[in-house]
N, CA, C and O of each residue as an XYZ file, in Angstrom:
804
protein
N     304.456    -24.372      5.695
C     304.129    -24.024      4.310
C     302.965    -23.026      4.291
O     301.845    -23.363      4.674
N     303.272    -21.659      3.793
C     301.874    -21.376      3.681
C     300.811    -21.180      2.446
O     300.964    -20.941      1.248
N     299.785    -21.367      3.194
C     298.506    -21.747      2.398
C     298.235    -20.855      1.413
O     298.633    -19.709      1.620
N     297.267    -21.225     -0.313
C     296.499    -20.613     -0.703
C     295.596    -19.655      0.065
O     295.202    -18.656     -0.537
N     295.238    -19.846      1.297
C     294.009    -18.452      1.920
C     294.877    -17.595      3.171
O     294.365    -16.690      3.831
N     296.226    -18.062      3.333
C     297.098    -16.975      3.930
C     297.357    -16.498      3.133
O     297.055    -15.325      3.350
N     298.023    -16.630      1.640
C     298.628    -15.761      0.882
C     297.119    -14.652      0.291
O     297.337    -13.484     -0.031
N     295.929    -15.145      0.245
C     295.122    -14.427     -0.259
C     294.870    -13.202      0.963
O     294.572    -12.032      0.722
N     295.122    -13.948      2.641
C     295.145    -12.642      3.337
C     295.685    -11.903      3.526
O     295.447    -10.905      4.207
N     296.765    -12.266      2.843
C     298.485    -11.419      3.398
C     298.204     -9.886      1.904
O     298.352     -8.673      2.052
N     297.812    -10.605      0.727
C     297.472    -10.029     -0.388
C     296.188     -8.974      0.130
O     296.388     -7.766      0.011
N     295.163     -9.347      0.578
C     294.611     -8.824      0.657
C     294.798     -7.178      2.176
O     294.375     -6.023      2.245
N     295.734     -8.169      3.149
C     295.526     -6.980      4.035
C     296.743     -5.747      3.025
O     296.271     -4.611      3.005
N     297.813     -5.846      2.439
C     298.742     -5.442      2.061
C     297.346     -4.154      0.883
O     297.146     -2.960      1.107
N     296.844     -4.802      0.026
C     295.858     -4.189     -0.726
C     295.209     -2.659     -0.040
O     295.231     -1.505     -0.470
N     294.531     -3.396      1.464
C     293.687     -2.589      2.177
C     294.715     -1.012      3.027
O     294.351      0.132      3.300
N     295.762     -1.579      3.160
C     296.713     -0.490      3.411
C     297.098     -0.033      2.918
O     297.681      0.917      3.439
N     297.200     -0.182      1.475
C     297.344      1.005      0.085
C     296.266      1.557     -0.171
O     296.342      2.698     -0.628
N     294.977      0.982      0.019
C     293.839      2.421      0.052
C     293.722      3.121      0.994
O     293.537      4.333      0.884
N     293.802      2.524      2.083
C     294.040      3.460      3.387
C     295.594      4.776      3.569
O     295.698      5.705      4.369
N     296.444      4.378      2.620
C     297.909      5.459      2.682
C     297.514      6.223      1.344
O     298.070      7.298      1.119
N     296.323      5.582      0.199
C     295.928      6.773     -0.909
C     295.002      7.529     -0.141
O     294.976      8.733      0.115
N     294.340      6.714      0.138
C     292.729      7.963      1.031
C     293.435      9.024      1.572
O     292.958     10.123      1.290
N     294.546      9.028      2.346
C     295.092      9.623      3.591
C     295.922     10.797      2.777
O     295.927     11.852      3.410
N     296.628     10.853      1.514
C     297.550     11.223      0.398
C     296.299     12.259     -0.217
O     296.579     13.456     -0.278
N     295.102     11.870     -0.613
C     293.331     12.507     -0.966
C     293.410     13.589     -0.288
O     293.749     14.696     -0.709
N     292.973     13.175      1.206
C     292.889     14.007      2.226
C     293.587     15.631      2.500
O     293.199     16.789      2.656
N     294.829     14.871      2.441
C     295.924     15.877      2.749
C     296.250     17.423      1.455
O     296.478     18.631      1.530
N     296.024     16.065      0.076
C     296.108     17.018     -0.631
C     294.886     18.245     -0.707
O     295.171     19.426     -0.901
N     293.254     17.661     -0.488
C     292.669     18.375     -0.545
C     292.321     19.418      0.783
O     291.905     20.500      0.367
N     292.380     19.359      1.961
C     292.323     19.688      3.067
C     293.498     20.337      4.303
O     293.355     21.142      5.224
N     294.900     19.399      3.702
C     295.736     19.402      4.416
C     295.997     18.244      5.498
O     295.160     17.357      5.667
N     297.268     18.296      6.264
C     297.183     17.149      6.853
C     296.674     17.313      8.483
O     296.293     16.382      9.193
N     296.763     18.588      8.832
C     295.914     18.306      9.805
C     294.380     17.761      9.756
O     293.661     17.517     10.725
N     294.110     17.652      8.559
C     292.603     17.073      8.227
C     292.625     15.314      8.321
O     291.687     14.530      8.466
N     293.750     15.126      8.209
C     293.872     13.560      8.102
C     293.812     12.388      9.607
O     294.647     11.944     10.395
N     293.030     12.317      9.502
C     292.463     11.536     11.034
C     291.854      9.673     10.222
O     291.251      9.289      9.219
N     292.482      9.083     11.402
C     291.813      7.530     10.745
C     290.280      7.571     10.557
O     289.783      7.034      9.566
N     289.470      8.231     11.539
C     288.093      8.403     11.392
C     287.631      8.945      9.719
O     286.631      8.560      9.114
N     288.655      9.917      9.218
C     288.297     10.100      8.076
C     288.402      9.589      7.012
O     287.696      9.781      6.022
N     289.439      8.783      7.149
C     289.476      8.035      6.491
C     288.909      7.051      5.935
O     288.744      6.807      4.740
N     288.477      6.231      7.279
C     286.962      5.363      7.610
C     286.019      6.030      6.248
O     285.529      5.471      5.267
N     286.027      7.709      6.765
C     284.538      7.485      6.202
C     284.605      8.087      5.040
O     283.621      8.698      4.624
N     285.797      8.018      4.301
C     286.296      8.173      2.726
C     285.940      6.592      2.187
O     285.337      6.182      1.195
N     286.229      6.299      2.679
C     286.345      4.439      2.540
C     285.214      3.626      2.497
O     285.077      2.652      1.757
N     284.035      4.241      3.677
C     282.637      3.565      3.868
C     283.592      2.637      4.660
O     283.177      1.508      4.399
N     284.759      2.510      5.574
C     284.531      1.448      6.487
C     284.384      2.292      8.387
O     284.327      3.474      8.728
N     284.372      1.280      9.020
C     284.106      1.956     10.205
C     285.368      2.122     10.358
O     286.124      1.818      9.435
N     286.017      2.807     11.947
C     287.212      3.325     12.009
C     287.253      1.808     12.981
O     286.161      1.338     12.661
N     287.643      1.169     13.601
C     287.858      0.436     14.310
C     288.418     -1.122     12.949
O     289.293     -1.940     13.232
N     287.777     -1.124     11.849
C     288.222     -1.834     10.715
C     289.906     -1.366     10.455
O     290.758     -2.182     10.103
N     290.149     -0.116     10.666
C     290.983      0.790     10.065
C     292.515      0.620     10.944
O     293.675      0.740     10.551
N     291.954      0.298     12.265
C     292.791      0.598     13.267
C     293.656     -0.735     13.144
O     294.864     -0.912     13.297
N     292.513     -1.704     12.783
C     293.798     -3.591     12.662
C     294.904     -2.965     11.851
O     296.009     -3.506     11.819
N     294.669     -1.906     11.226
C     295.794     -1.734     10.411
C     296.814     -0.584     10.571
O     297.979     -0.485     10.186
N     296.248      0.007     11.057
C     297.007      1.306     11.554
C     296.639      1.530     12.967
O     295.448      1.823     13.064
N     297.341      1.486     14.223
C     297.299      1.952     15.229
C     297.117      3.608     15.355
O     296.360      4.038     16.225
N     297.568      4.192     14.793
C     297.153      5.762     15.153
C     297.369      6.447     13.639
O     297.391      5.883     12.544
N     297.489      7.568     13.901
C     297.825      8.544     12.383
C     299.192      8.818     13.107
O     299.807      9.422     12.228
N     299.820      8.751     13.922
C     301.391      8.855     13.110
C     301.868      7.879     12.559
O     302.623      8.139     11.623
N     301.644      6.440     12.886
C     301.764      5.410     12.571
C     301.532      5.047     10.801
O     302.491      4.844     10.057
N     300.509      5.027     10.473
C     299.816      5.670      9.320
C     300.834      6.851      8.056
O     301.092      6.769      6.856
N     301.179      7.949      9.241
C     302.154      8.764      8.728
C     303.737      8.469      8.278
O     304.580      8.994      7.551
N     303.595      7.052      9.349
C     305.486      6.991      9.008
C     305.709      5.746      7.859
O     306.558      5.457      7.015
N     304.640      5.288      8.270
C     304.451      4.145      6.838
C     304.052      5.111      5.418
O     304.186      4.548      4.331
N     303.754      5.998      5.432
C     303.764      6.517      3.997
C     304.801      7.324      4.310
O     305.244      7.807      3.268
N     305.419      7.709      5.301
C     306.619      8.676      4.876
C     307.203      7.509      4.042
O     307.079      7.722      2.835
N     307.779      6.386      4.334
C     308.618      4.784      3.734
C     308.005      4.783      2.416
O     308.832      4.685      1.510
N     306.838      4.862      2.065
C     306.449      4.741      0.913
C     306.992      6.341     -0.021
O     307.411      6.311     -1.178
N     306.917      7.009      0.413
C     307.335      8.240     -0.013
C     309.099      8.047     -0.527
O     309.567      8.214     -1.654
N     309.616      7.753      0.399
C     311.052      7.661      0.265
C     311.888      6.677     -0.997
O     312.827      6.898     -1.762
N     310.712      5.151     -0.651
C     310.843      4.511     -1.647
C     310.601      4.570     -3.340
O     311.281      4.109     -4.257
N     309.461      5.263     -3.337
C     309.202      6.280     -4.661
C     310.302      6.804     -5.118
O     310.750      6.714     -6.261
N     310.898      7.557     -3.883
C     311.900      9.057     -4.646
C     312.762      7.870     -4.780
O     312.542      7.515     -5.938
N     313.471      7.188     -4.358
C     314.774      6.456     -4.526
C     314.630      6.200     -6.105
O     315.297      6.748     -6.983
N     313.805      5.430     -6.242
C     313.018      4.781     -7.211
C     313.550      5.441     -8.469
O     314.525      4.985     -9.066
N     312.934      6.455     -8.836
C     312.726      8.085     -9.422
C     314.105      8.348     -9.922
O     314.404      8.418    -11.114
N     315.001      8.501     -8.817
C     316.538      8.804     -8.654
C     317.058      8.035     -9.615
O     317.566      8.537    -10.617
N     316.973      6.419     -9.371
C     317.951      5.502     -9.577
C     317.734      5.732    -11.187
O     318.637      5.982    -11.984
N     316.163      5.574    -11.530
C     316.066      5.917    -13.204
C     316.463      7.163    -13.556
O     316.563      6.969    -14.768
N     316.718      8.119    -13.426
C     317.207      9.479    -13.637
C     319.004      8.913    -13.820
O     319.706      9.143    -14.804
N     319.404      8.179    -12.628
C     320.674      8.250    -12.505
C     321.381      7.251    -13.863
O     322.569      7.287    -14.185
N     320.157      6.264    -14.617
C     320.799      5.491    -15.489
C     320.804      6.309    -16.480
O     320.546      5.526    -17.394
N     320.957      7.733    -17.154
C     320.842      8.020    -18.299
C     322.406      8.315    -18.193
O     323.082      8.038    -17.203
N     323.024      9.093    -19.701
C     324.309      9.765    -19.957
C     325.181     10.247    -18.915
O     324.306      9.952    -18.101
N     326.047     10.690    -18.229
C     326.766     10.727    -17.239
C     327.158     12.436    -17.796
O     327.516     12.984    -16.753
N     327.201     12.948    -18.355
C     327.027     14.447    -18.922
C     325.611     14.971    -18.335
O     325.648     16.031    -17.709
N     324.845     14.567    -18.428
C     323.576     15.043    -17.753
C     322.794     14.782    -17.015
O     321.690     15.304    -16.860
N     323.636     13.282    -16.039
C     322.911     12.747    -15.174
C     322.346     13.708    -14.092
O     321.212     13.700    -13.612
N     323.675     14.771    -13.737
C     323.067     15.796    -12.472
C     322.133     16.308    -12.274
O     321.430     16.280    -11.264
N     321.912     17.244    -13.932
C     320.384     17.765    -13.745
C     319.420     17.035    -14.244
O     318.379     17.635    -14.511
N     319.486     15.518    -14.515
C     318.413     14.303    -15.057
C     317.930     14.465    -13.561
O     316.824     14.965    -13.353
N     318.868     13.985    -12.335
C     318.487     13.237    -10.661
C     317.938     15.094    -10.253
O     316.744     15.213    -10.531
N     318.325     15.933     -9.902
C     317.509     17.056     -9.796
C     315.996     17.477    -10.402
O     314.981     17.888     -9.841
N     316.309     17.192    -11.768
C     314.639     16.953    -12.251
C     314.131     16.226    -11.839
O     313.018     16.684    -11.580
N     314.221     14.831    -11.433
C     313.538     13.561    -10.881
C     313.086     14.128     -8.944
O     312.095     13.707     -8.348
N     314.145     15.145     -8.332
C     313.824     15.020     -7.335
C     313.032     16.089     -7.457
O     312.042     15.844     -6.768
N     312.917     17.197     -7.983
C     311.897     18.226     -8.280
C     310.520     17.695     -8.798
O     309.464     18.243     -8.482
N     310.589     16.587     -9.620
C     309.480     15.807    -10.221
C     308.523     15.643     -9.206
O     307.426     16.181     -9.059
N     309.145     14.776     -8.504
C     308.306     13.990     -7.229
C     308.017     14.840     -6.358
O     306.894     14.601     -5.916
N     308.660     16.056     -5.715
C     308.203     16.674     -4.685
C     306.962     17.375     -5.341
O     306.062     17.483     -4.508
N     306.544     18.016     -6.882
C     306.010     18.869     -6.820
C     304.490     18.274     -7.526
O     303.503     18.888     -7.930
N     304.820     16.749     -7.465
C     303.999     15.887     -7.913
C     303.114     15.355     -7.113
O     302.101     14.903     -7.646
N     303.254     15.263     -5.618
C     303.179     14.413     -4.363
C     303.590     15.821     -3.486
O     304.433     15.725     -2.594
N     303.115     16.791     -3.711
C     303.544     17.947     -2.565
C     302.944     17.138     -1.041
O     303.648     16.978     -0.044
N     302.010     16.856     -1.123
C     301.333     16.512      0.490
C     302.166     15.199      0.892
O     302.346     14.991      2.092
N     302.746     14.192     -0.176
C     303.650     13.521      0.321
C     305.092     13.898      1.177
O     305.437     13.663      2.336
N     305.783     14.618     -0.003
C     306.766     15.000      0.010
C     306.941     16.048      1.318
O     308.047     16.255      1.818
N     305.893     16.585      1.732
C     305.567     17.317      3.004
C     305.579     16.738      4.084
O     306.045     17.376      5.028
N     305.143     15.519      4.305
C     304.784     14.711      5.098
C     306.507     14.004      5.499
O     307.020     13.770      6.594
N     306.974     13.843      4.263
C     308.555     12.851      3.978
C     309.305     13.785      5.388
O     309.578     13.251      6.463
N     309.517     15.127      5.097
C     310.184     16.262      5.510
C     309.784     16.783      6.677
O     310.436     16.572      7.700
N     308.921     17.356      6.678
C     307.758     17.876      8.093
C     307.456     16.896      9.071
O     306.465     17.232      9.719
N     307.973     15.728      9.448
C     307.288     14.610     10.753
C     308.419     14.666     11.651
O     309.527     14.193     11.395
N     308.014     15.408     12.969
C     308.514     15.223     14.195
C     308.983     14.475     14.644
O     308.230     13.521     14.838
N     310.249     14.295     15.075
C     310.930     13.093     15.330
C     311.217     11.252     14.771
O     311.452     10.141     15.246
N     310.944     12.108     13.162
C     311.789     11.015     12.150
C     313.397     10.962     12.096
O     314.100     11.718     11.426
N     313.734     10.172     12.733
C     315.839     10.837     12.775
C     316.383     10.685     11.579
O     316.110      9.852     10.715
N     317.208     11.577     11.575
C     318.407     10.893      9.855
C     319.453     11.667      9.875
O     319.724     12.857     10.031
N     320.191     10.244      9.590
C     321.878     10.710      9.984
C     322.019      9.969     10.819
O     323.193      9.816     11.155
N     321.160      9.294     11.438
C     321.178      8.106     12.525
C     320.980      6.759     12.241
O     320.474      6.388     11.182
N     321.391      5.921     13.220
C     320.907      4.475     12.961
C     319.485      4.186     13.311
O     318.953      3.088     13.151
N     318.879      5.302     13.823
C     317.085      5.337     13.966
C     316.570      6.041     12.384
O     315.416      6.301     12.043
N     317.480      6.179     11.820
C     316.838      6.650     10.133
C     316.266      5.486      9.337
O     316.821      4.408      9.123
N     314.881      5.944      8.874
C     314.353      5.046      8.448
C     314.811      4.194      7.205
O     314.998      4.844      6.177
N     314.978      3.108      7.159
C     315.590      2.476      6.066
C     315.729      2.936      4.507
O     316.778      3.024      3.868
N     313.923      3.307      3.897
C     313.527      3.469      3.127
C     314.541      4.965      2.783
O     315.153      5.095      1.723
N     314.552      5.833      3.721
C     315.082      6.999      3.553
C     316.541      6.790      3.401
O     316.992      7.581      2.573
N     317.523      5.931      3.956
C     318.629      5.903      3.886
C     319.060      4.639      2.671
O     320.188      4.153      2.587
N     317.975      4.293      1.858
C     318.357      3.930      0.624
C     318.194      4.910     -0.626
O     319.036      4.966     -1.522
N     316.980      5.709     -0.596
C     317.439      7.180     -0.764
C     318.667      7.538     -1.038
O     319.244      7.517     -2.126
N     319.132      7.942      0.225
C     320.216      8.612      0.266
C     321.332      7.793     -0.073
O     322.286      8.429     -0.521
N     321.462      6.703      0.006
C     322.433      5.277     -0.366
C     322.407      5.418     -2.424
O     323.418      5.194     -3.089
N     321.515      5.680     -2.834
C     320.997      5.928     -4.014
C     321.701      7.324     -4.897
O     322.356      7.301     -5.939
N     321.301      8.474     -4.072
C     321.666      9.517     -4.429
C     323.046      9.698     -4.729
O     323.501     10.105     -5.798
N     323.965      9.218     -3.251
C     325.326      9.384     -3.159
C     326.142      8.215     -4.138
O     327.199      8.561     -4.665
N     325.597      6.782     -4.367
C     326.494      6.190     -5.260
C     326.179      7.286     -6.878
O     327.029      7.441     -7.754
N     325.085      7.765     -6.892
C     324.900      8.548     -8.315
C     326.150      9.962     -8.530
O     326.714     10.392     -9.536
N     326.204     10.318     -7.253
C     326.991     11.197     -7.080
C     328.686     10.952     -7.094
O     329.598     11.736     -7.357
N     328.699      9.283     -6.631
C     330.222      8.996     -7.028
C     330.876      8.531     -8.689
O     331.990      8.497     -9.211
N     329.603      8.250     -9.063
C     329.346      7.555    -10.542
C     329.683      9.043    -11.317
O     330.465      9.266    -12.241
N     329.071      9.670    -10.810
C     329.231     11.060    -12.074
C     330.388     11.817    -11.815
O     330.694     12.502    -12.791
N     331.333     11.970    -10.604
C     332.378     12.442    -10.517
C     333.499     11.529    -10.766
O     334.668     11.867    -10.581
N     333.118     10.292    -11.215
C     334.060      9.204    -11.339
C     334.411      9.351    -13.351
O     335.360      9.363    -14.135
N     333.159      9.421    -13.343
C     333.069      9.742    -15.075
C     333.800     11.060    -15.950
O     334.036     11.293    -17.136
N     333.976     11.659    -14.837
C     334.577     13.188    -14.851
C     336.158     12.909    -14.913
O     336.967     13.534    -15.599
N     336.355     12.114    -14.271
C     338.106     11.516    -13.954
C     338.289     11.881    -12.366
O     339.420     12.126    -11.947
N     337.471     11.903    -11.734
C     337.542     12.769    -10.402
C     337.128     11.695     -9.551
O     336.636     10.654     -9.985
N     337.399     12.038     -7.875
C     336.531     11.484     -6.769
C     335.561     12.476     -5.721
O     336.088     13.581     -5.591
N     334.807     12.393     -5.270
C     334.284     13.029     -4.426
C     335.033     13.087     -3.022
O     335.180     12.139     -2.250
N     335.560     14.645     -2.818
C     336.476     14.745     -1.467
C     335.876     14.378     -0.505
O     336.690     13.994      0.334
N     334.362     14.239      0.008
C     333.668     13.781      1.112
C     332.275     13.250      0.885
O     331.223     13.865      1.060
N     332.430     12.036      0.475
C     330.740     11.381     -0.075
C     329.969     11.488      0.697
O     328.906     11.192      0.150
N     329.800     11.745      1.707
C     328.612     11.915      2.503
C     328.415     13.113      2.741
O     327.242     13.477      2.825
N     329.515     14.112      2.925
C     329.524     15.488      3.368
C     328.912     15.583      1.502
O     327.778     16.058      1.551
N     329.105     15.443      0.784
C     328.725     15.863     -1.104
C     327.154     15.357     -1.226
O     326.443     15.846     -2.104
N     326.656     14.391     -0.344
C     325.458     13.811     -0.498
C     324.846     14.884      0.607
O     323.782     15.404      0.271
N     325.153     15.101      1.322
C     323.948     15.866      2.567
C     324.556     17.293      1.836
O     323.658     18.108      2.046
N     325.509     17.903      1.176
C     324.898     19.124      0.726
C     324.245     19.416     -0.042
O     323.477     20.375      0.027
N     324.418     18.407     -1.308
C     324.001     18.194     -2.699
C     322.050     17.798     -2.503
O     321.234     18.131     -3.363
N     321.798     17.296     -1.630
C     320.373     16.573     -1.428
C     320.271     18.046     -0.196
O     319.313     18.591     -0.745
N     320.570     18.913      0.921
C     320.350     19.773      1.246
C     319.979     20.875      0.273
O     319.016     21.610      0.493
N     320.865     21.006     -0.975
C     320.389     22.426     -2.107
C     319.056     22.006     -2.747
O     318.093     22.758     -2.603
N     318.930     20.900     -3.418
C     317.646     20.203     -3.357
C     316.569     20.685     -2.890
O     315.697     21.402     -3.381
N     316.743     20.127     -1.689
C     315.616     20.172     -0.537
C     315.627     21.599     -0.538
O     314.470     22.011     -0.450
N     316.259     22.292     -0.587
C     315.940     23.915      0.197
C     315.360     24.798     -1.069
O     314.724     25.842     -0.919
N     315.772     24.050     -2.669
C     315.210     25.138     -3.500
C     313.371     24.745     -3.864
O     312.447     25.518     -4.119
N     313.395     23.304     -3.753
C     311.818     22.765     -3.536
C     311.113     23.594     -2.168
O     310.328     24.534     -2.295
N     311.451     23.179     -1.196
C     311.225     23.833     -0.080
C     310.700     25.426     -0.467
O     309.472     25.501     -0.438
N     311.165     26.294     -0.706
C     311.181     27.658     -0.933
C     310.277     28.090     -1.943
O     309.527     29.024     -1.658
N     310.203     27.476     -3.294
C     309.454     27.284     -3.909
C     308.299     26.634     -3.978
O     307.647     26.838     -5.002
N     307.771     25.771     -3.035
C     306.745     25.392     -2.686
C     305.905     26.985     -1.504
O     304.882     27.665     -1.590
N     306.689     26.939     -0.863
C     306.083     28.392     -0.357
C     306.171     29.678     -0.801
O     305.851     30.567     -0.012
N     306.536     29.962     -1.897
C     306.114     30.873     -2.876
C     307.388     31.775     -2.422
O     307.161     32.917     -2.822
N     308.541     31.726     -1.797
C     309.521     32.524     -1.537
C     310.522     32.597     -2.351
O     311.616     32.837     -1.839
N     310.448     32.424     -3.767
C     311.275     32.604     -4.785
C     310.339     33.453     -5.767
O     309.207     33.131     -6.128
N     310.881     34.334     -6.039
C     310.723     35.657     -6.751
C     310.173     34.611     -8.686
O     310.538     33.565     -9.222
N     309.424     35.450     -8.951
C     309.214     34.699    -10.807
C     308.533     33.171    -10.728
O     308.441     32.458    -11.727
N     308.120     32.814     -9.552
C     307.104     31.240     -9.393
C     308.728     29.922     -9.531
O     309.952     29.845     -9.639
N     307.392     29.123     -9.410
C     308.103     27.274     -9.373
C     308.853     27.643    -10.736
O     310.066     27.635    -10.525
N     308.455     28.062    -12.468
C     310.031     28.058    -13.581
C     311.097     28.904    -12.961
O     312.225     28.947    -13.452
N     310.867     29.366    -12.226
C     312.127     30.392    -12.104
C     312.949     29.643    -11.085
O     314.167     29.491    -11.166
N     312.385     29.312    -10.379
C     313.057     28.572     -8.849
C     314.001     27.772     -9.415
O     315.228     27.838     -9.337
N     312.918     26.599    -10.301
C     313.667     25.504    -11.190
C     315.088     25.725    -11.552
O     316.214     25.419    -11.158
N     314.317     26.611    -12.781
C     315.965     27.088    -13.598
C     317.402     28.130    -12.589
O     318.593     28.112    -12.901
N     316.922     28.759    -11.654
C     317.849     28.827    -10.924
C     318.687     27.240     -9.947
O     319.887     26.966     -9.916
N     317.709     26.599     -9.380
C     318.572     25.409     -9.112
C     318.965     24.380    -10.388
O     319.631     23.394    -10.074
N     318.735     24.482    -11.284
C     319.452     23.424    -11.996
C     320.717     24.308    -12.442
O     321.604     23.588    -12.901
N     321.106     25.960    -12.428
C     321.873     26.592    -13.388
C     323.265     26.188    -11.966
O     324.442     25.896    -12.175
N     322.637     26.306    -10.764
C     323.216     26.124     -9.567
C     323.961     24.710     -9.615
O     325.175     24.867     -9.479
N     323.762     24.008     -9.696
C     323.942     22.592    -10.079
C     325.399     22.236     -9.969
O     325.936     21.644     -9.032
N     326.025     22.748    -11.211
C     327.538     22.116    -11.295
C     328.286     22.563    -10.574
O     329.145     21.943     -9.948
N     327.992     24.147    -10.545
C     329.300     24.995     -9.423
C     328.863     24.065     -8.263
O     329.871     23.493     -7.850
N     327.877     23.727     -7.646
C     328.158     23.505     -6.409
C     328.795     21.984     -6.611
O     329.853     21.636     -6.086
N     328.059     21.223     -7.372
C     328.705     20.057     -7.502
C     330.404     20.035     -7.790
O     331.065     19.051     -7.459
N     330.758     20.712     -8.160
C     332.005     21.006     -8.997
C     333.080     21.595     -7.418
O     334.311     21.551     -7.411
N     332.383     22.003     -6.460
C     333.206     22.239     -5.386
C     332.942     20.933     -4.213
O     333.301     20.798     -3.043
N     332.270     20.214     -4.999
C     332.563     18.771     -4.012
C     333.656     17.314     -4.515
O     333.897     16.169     -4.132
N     334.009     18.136     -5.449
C     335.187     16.720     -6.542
C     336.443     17.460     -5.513
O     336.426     18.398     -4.717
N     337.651     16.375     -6.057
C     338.908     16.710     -6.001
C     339.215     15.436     -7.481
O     338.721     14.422     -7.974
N     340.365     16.388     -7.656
C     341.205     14.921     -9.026
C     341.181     15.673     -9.961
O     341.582     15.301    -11.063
């Protein structure tokens, strides 16, 4: 059975690792992430780094637990986007995923940019492949509503979440001509044609 002062430690260490994955989220945004070291964190925090470490063994460690937190957000994000009208769910879940990346850039950087995170694999992190578990039932829901099926749900989910990713992507580095409104309104105008060549029915 466990106790009133396990559950207060379990509460409490769970607490101390959400200031330690905001401090680190601080950091990044203001500095970047090569700035993000447990030591600095420490001393964002006023604790020593060796306090820091019961909880995080290194900064990738650190890194892949907020990538999970990152992922879980966007799912999150998605799934409410995906409960509105079925006429405008597409560009509702596109706004939601544009939302979050440009909301959480140092997150959303971190989600994308970490060296040897796999996906597409059974080493893909959970959090991420509910994500994507998320995205693609939204994607069968709205071509289902259409009178249609999706000719390849997974091949429609990794292109559909690839156009995504690549018009955030681009637009975060300033390689779209007219700034972040222009980027926008070109991927949402993008939207149906491409969606519209992943139905059959």
């Amino acid at each position: 059975m466990v106790t009133t002062s396990q559950r207060r430690r379990e509460r409490e260490r769970r607490e101390m690792r959400a200031r330690l994955l905001q401090a680190a989220r601080v950091i990044a945004a203001e500095e970047g992430w090569n700035a993000v070291t447990i030591r600095r964190i420490a001393g964002r925090l006023e604790y020593s780094a060796p306090v820091l470490y019961q909880h995080f063994s290194s900064k990738e460690e650190l890194l892949t637990e907020l990538m999970a937190v990152g992922f879980a957000e966007l799912a999150g994000q998605l799934r409410l986007a995906a409960e509105g009208p079925p006429e405008g769910r597409l560009a509702a879940m596109a706004g939601a995923y544009w939302a979050f990346a440009f909301a959480s850039p140092e997150l959303y950087q971190a989600m994308n940019g970490m060296d040897g995170v796999p996906f597409g694999t059974a080493e893909t992190p959970e959090e991420a492949r509910n994500a994507f578990r998320t995205f693609r039932a939204a994607l069968q829901e709205i071509a289902r509503a259409r009178g249609a099926e999706l000719a390849d749900p997974a091949g429609a989910t990794d292109t559909m979440w690839a156009f995504l990713h690549g018009c955030v992507s681009l637009a975060m580095a300033g390689r779209i001509a007219g700034g972040t409104e222009r980027a926008r309104t070109l991927m949402v105008s993008a939207l149906e044609p491409l969606f519209a060549a992943q139905v059959e029915g």
